[in-house]
Short mmCIF file of C-alpha atoms (C1' of nucleotides) in Angstrom, two decimals:
data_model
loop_
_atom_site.label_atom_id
_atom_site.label_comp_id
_atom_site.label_asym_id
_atom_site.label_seq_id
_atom_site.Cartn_x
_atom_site.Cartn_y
_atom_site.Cartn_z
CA UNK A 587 69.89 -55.41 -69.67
CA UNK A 588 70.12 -52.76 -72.56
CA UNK A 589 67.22 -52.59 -74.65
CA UNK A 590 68.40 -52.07 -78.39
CA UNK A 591 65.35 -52.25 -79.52
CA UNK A 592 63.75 -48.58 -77.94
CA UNK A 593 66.33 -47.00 -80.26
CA UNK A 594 64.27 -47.99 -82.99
CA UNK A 595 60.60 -47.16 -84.32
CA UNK A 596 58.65 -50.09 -83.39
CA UNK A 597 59.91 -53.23 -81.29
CA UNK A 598 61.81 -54.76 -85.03
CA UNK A 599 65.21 -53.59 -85.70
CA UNK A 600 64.97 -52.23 -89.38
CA UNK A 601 64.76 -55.19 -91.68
CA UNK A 602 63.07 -57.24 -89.79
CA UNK A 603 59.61 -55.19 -90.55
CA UNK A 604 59.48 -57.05 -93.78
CA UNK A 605 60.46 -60.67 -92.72
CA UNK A 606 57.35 -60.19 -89.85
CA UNK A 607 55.39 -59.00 -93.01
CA UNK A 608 56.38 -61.85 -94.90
CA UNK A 609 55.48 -64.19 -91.57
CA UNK A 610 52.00 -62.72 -90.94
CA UNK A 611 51.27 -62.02 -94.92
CA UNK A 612 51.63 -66.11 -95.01
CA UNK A 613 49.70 -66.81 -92.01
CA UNK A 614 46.57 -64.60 -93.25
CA UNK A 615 47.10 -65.66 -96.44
CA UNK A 616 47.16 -69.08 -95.44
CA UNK A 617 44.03 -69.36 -93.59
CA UNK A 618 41.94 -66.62 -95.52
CA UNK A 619 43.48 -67.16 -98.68
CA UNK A 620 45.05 -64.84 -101.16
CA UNK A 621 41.18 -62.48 -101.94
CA UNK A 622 39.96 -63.28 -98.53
CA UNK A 623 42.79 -61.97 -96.72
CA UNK A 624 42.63 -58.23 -95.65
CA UNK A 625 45.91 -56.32 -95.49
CA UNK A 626 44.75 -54.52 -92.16
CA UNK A 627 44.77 -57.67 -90.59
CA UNK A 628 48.21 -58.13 -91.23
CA UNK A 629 49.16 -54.46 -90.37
CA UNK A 630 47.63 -54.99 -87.13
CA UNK A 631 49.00 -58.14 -86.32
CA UNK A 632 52.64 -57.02 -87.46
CA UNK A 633 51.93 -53.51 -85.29
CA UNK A 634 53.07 -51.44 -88.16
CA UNK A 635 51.24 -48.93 -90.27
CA UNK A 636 50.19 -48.72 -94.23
CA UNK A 637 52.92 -46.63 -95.84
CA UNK A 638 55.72 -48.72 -93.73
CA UNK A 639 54.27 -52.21 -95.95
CA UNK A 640 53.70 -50.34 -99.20
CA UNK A 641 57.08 -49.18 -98.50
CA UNK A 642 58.69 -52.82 -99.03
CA UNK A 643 56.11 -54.11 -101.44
CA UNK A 644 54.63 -51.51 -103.62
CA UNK A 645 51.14 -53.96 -103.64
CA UNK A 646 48.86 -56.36 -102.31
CA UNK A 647 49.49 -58.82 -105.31
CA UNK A 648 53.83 -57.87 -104.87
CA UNK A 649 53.23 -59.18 -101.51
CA UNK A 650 51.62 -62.84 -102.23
CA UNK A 651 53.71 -63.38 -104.76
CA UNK A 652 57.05 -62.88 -102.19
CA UNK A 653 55.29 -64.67 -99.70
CA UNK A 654 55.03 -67.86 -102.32
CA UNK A 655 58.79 -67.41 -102.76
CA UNK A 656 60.25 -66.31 -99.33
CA UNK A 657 57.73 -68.58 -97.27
CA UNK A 658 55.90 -71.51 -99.12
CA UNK A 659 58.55 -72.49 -101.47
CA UNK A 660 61.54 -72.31 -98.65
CA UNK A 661 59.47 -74.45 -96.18
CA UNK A 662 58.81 -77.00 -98.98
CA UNK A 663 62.82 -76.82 -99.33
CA UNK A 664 63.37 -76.60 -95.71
CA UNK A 665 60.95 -79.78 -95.25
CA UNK A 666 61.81 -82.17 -97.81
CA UNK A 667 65.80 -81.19 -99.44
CA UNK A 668 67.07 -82.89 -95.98
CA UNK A 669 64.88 -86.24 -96.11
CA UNK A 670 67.16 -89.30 -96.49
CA UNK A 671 65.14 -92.45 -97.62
CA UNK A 672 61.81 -93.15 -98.72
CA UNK A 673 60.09 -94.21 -95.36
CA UNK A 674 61.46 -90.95 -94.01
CA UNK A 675 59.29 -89.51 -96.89
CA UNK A 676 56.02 -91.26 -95.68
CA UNK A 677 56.86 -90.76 -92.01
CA UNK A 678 56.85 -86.53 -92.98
CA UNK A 679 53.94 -87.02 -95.11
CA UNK A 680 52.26 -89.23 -92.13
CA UNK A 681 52.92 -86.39 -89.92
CA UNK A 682 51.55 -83.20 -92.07
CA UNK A 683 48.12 -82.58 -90.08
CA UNK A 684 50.35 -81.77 -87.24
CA UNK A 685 52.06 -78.84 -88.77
CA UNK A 686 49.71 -77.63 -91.60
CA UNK A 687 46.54 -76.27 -90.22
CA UNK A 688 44.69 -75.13 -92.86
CA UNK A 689 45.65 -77.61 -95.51
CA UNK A 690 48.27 -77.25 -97.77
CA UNK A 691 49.91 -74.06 -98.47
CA UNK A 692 50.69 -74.40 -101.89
CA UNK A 693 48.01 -76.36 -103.00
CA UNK A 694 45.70 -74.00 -101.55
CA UNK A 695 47.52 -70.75 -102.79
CA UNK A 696 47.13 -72.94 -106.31
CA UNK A 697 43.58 -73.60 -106.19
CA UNK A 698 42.65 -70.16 -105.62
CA UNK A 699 44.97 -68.39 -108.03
CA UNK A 700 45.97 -70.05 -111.46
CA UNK A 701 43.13 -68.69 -113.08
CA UNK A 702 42.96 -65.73 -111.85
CA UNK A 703 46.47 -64.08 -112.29
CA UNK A 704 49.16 -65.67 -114.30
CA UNK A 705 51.92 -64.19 -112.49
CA UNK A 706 51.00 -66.63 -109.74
CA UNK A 707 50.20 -69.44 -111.94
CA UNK A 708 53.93 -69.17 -113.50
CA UNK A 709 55.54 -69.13 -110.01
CA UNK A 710 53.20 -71.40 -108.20
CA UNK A 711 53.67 -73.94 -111.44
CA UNK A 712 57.57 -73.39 -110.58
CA UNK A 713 57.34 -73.53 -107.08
CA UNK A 714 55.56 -76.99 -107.48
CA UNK A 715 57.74 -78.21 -109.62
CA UNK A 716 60.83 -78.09 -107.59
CA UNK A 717 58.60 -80.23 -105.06
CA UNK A 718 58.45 -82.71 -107.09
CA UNK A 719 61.57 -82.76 -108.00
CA UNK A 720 62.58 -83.01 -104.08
CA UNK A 721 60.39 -86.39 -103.91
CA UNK A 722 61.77 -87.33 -107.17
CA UNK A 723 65.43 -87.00 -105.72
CA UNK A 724 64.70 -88.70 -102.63
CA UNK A 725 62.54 -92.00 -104.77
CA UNK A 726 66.17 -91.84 -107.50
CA UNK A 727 68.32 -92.56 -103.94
CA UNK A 728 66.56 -95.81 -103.75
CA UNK A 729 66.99 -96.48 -107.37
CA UNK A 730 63.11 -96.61 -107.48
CA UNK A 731 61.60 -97.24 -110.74
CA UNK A 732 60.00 -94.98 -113.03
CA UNK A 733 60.94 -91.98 -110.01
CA UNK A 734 58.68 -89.57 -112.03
CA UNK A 735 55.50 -91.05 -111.84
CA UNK A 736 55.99 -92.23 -108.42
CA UNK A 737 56.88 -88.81 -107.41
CA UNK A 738 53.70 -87.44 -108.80
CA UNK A 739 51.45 -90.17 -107.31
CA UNK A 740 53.15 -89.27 -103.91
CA UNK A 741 52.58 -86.09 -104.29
CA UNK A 742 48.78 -86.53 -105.86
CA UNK A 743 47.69 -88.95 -103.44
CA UNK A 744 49.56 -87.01 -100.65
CA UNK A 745 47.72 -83.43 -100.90
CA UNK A 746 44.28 -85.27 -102.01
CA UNK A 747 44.33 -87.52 -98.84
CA UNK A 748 45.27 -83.91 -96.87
CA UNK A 749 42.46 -82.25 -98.59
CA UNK A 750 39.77 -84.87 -97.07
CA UNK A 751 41.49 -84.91 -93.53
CA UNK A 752 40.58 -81.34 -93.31
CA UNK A 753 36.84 -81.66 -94.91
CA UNK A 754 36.60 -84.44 -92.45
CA UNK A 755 38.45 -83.32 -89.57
CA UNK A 756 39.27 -86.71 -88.67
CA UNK A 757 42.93 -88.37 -89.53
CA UNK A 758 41.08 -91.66 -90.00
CA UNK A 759 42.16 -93.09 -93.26
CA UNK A 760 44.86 -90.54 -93.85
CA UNK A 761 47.80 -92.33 -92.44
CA UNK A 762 46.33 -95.55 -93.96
CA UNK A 763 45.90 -93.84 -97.38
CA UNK A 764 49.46 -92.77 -97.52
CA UNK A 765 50.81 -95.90 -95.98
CA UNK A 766 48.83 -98.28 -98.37
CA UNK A 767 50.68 -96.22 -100.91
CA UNK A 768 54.31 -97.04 -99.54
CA UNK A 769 53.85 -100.74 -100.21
CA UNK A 770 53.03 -100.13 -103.76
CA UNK A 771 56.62 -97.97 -103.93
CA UNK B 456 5.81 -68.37 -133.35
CA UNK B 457 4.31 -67.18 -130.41
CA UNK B 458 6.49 -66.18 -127.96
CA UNK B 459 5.25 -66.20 -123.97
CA UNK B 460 8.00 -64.77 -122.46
CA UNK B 461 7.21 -61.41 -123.92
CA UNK B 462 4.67 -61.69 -120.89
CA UNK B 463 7.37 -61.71 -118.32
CA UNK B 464 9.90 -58.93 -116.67
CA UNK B 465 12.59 -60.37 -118.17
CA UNK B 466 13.05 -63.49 -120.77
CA UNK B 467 12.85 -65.49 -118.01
CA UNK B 468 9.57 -67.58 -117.14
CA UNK B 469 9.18 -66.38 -112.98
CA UNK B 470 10.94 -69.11 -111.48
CA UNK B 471 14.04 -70.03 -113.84
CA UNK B 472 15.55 -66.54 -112.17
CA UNK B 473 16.31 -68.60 -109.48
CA UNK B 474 17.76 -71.54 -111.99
CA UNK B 475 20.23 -68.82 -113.91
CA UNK B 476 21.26 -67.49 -110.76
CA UNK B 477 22.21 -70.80 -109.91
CA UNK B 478 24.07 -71.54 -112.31
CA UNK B 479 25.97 -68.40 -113.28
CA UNK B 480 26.87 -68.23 -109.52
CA UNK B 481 28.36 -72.01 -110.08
CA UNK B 482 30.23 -70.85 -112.61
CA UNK B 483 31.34 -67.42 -111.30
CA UNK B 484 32.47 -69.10 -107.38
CA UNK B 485 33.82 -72.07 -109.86
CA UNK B 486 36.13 -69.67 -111.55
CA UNK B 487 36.78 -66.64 -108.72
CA UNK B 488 36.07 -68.82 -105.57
CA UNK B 489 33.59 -67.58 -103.37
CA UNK B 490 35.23 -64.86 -101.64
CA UNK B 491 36.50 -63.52 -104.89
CA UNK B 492 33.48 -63.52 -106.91
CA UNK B 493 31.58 -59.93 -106.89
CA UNK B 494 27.77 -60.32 -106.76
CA UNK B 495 27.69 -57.61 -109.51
CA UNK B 496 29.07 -59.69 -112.30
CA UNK B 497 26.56 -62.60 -111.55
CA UNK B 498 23.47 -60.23 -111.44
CA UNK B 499 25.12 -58.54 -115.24
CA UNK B 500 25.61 -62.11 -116.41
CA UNK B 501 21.70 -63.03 -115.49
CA UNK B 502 20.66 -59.75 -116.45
CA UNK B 503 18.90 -58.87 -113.58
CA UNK B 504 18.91 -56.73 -110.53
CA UNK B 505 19.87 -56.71 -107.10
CA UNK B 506 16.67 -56.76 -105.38
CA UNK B 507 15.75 -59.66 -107.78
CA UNK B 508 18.46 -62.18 -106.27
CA UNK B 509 18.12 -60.91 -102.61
CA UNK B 510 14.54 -61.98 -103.22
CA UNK B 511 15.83 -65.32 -103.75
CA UNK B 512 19.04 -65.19 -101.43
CA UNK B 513 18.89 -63.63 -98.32
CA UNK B 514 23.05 -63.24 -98.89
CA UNK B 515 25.71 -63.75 -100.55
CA UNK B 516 26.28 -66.71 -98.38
CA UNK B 517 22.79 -68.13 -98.80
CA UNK B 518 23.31 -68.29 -102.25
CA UNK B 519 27.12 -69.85 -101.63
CA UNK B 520 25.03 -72.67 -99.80
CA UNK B 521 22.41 -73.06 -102.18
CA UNK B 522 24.98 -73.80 -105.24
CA UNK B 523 26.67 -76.17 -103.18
CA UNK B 524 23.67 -78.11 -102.30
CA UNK B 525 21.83 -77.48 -105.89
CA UNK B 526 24.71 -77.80 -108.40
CA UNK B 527 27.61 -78.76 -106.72
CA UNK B 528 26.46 -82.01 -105.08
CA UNK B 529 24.23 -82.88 -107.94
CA UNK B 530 26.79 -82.96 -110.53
CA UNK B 531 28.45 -85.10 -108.42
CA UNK B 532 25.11 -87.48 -107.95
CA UNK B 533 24.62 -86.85 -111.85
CA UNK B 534 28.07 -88.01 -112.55
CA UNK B 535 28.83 -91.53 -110.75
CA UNK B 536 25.60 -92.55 -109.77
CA UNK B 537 24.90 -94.25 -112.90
CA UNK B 538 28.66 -95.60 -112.94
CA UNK B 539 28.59 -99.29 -113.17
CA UNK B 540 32.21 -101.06 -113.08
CA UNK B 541 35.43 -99.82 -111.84
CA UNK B 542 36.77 -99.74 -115.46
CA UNK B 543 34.38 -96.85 -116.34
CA UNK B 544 34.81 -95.14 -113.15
CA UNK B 545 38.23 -94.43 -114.19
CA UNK B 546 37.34 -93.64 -117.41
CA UNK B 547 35.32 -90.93 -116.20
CA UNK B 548 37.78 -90.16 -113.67
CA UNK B 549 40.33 -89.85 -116.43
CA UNK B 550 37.96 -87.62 -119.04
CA UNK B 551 37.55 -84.68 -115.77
CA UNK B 552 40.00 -82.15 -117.52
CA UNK B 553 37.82 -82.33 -120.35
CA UNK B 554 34.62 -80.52 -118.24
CA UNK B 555 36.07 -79.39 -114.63
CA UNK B 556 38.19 -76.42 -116.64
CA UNK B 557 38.95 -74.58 -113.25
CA UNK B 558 39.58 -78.14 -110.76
CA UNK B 559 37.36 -79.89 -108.73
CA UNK B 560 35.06 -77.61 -107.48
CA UNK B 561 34.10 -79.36 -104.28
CA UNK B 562 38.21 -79.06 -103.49
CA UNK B 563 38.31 -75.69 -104.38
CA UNK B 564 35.59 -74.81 -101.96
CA UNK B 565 36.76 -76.82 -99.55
CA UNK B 566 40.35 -75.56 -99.64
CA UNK B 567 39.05 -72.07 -99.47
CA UNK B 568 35.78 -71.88 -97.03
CA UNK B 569 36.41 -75.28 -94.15
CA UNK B 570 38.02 -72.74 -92.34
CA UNK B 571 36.34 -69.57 -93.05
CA UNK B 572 32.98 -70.27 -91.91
CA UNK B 573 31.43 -73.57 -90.24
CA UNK B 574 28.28 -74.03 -92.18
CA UNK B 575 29.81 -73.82 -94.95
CA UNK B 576 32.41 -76.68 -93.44
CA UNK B 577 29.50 -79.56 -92.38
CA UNK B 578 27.79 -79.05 -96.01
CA UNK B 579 31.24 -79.55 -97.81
CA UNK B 580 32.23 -82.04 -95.47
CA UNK B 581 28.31 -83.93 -95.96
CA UNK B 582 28.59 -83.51 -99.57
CA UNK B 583 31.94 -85.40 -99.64
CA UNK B 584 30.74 -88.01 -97.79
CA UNK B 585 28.14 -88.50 -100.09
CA UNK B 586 30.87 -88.38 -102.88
CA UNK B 587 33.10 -90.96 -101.03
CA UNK B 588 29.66 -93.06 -100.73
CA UNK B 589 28.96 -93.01 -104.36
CA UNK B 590 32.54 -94.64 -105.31
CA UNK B 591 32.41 -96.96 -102.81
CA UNK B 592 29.62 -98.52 -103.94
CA UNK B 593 30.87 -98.73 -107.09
CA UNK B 594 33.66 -100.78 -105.77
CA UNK B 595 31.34 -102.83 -103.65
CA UNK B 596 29.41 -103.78 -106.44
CA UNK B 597 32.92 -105.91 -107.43
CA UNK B 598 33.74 -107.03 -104.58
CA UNK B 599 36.78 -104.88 -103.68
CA UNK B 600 38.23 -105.43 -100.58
CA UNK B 601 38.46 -102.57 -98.06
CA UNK B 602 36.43 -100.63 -100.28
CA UNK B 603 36.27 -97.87 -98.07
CA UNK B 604 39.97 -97.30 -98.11
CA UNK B 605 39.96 -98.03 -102.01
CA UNK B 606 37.76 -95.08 -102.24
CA UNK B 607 39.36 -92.57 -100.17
CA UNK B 608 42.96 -93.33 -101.94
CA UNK B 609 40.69 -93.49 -105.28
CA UNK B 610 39.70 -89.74 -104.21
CA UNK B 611 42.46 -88.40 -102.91
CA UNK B 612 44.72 -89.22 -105.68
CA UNK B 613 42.53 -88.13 -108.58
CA UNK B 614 41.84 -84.61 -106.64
CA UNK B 615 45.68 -84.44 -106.07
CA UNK B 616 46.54 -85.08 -109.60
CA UNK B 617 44.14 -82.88 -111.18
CA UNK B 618 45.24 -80.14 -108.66
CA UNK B 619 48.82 -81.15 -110.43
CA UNK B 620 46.99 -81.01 -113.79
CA UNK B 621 45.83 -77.26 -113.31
CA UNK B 622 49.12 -76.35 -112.17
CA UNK B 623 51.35 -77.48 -115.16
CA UNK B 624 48.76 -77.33 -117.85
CA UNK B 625 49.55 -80.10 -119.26
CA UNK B 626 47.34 -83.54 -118.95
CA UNK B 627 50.82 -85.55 -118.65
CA UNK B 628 50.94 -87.81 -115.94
CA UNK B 629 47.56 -86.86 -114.75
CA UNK B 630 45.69 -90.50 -116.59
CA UNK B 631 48.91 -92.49 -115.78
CA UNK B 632 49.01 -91.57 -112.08
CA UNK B 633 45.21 -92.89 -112.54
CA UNK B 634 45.73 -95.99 -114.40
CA UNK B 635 48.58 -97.03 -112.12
CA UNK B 636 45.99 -96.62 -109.09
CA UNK B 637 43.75 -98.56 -111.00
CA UNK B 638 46.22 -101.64 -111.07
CA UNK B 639 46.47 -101.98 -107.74
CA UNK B 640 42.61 -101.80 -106.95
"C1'" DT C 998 -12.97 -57.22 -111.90
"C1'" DC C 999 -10.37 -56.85 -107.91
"C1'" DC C 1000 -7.02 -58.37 -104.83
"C1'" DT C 1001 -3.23 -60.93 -103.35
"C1'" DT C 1002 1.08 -62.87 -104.10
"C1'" DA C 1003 5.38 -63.24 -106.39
"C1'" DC C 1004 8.76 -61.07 -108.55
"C1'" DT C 1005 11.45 -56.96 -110.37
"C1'" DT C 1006 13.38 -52.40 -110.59
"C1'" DG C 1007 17.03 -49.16 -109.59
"C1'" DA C 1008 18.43 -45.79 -106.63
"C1'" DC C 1009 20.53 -45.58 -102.29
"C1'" DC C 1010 23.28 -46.76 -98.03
"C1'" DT C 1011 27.16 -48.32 -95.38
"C1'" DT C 1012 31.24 -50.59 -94.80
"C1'" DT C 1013 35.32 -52.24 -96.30
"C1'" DT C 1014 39.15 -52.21 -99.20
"C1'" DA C 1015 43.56 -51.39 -101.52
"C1'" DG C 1016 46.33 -47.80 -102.23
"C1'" DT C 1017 48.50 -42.67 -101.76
"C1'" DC C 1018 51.06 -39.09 -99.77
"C1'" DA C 1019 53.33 -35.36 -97.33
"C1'" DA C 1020 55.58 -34.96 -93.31
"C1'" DG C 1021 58.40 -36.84 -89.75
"C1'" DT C 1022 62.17 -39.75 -87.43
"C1'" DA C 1023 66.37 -42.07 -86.80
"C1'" DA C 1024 70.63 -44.33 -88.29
"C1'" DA C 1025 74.64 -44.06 -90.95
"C1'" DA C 1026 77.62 -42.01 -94.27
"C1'" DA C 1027 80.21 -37.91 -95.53
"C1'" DT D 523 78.18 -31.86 -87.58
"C1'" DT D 524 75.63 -32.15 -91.64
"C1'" DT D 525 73.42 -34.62 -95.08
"C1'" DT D 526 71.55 -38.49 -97.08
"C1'" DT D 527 69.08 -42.62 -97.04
"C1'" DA D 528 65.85 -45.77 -95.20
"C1'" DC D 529 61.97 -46.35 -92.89
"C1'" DT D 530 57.55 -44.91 -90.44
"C1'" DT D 531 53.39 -42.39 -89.44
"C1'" DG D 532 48.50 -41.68 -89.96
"C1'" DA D 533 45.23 -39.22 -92.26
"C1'" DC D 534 43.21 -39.33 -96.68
"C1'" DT D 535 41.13 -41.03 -101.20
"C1'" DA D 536 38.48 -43.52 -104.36
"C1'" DA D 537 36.48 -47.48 -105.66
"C1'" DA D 538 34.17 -51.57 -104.85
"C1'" DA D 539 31.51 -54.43 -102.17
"C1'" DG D 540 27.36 -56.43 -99.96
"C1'" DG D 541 23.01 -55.25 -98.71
"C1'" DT D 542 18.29 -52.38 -98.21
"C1'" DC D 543 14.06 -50.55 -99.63
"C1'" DA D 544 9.94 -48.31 -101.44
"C1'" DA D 545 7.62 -48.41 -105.50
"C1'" DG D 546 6.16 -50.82 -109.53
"C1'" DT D 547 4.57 -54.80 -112.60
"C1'" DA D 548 2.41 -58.96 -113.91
"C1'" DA D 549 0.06 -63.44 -113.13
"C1'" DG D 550 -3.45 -66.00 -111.00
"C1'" DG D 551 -7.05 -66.87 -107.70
"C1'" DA D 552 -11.44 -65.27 -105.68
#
DNA sequence: TCCTTACTTGACCTTTTAGTCAAGTAAAAA
DNA sequence: TTTTTACTTGACTAAAAGGTCAAGTAAGGA
């Protein structure tokens, strides 16, 4: 078998240097947050040095900000544009302490940034707002009433609930939270 | 008018250092979080030294600890133990973006140190429990049914709407998404 | 009055951090 | 083949951070 790969500086062809940027930046990001998180880390985890990453984003700040739009905001997409009805809604919400360890991304990234830079306030404020309008979407295919509200008591009750399953480190009371809210839909 | 502290280092009486640093830590984690907040700017807001607060606070963690336990939690005593019908709970539920300008900060804690660091996790996770206590007694006192469900979804939806609150800057929807809760309680 | 304890000062140390840069390498266009 | 462009290297810088410490000051008890 022919290795392309040895043809090249490290094991990524080219491009792909800043998508595993992007991967680990979110990762580190995610679990340290945005102050916590130490660009070394990544570096070391993506095997690539400092110039090579200030070479694709010219800072640390450059670099969150892509990873809200080329990682957080196109899993949301990637999560919720495909659902088809409203218990497939609660069935993905049911099912988020399997996939999100650290909490939520976005809510997270949110907590810890709209008041400190505005840059990420604007595009975290935008990047929640087409999440809600996902839910919305899905809640208007049912004709459900008053689709606006619902979609941001989903969506409130939703990260809230996700916020104490991680304090707690249980799932008891999550599921029930969320599923005490689909009768009220 | 006689003035005593003229007596002492600074225009503090001895052991109100400890008080101010306290409290300008609160509100400098509140704001920064903890990992973002420099130790510099709280000693300059105090108007003391270092060796003054390391007298105090063995670290920069100790002191993280000691405004969860000493302000954090005891707002949160200060604030609903006194509530006495579900009607005023979510009145005051409904007034928080008037005094939490920067969230809820036992979320934003949470969302930023559960995973960081495990003593800060079990006092987070004990002072939420203590929180979740406080409304379910509330509810109790009514007779709610399943009053500790009621009180988790009462929880998680107000911290998920004034997450949503921050984010758009704008109170809309956040005392609907509340008063629709409060319907179905 | 003296001594002990509690608190404060501010200079200093060490580590970590984001960010820079000149030089080098390889792929692809000319 | 030559040149250009894109990417990478790794040593370096400067600033900021948390933390230490010996010396000093004041209050209160003995």
């Amino acid at each position: 078998m022919v290795n392309l790969e040895i043809f090249c500086y490290n094991h990524f062809m080219k491009k792909d240097t800043r998508e595993a940027l992007l991967d680990s930046a979110f990762n580190t990001f995610y679990k340290h947050g945005f102050q916590g998180a130490n660009i070394a880390t990544i570096l070391n985890d993506v095997g690539i040095n400092k110039g090579s990453m200030y070479h694709f984003f010219k800072s640390k700040k450059a670099l969150g900000l892509a990873v809200i739009e080329e990682r957080i905001e196109r899993n949301l997409v990637n999560k919720y544009a495909s659902i088809k009805s409203v218990k497939e809604l609660f069935d993905v919400l049911c099912s988020a302490p399997k996939s999100l360890a650290y909490g939520c991304p976005l809510n997270k990234m949110s907590q810890e940034m709209i008041y400190i830079d505005t840059d990420f306030q604007k595009l975290l404020s935008t990047t929640y707002a087409k999440f809600e309008t996902l839910v919305q979407m899905i809640l208007e295919r049912e004709k459900v009433e008053d689709s606006e509200l619902k979609a941001k008591q989903i969506i409130a009750t939703y990260e809230g609930a996700l916020m104490i399953y991680h304090l707690n480190q249980s799932s008891d009371g999550f599921e029930r939270v969320l599923r005490c809210l689909e009768q009220n839909i």
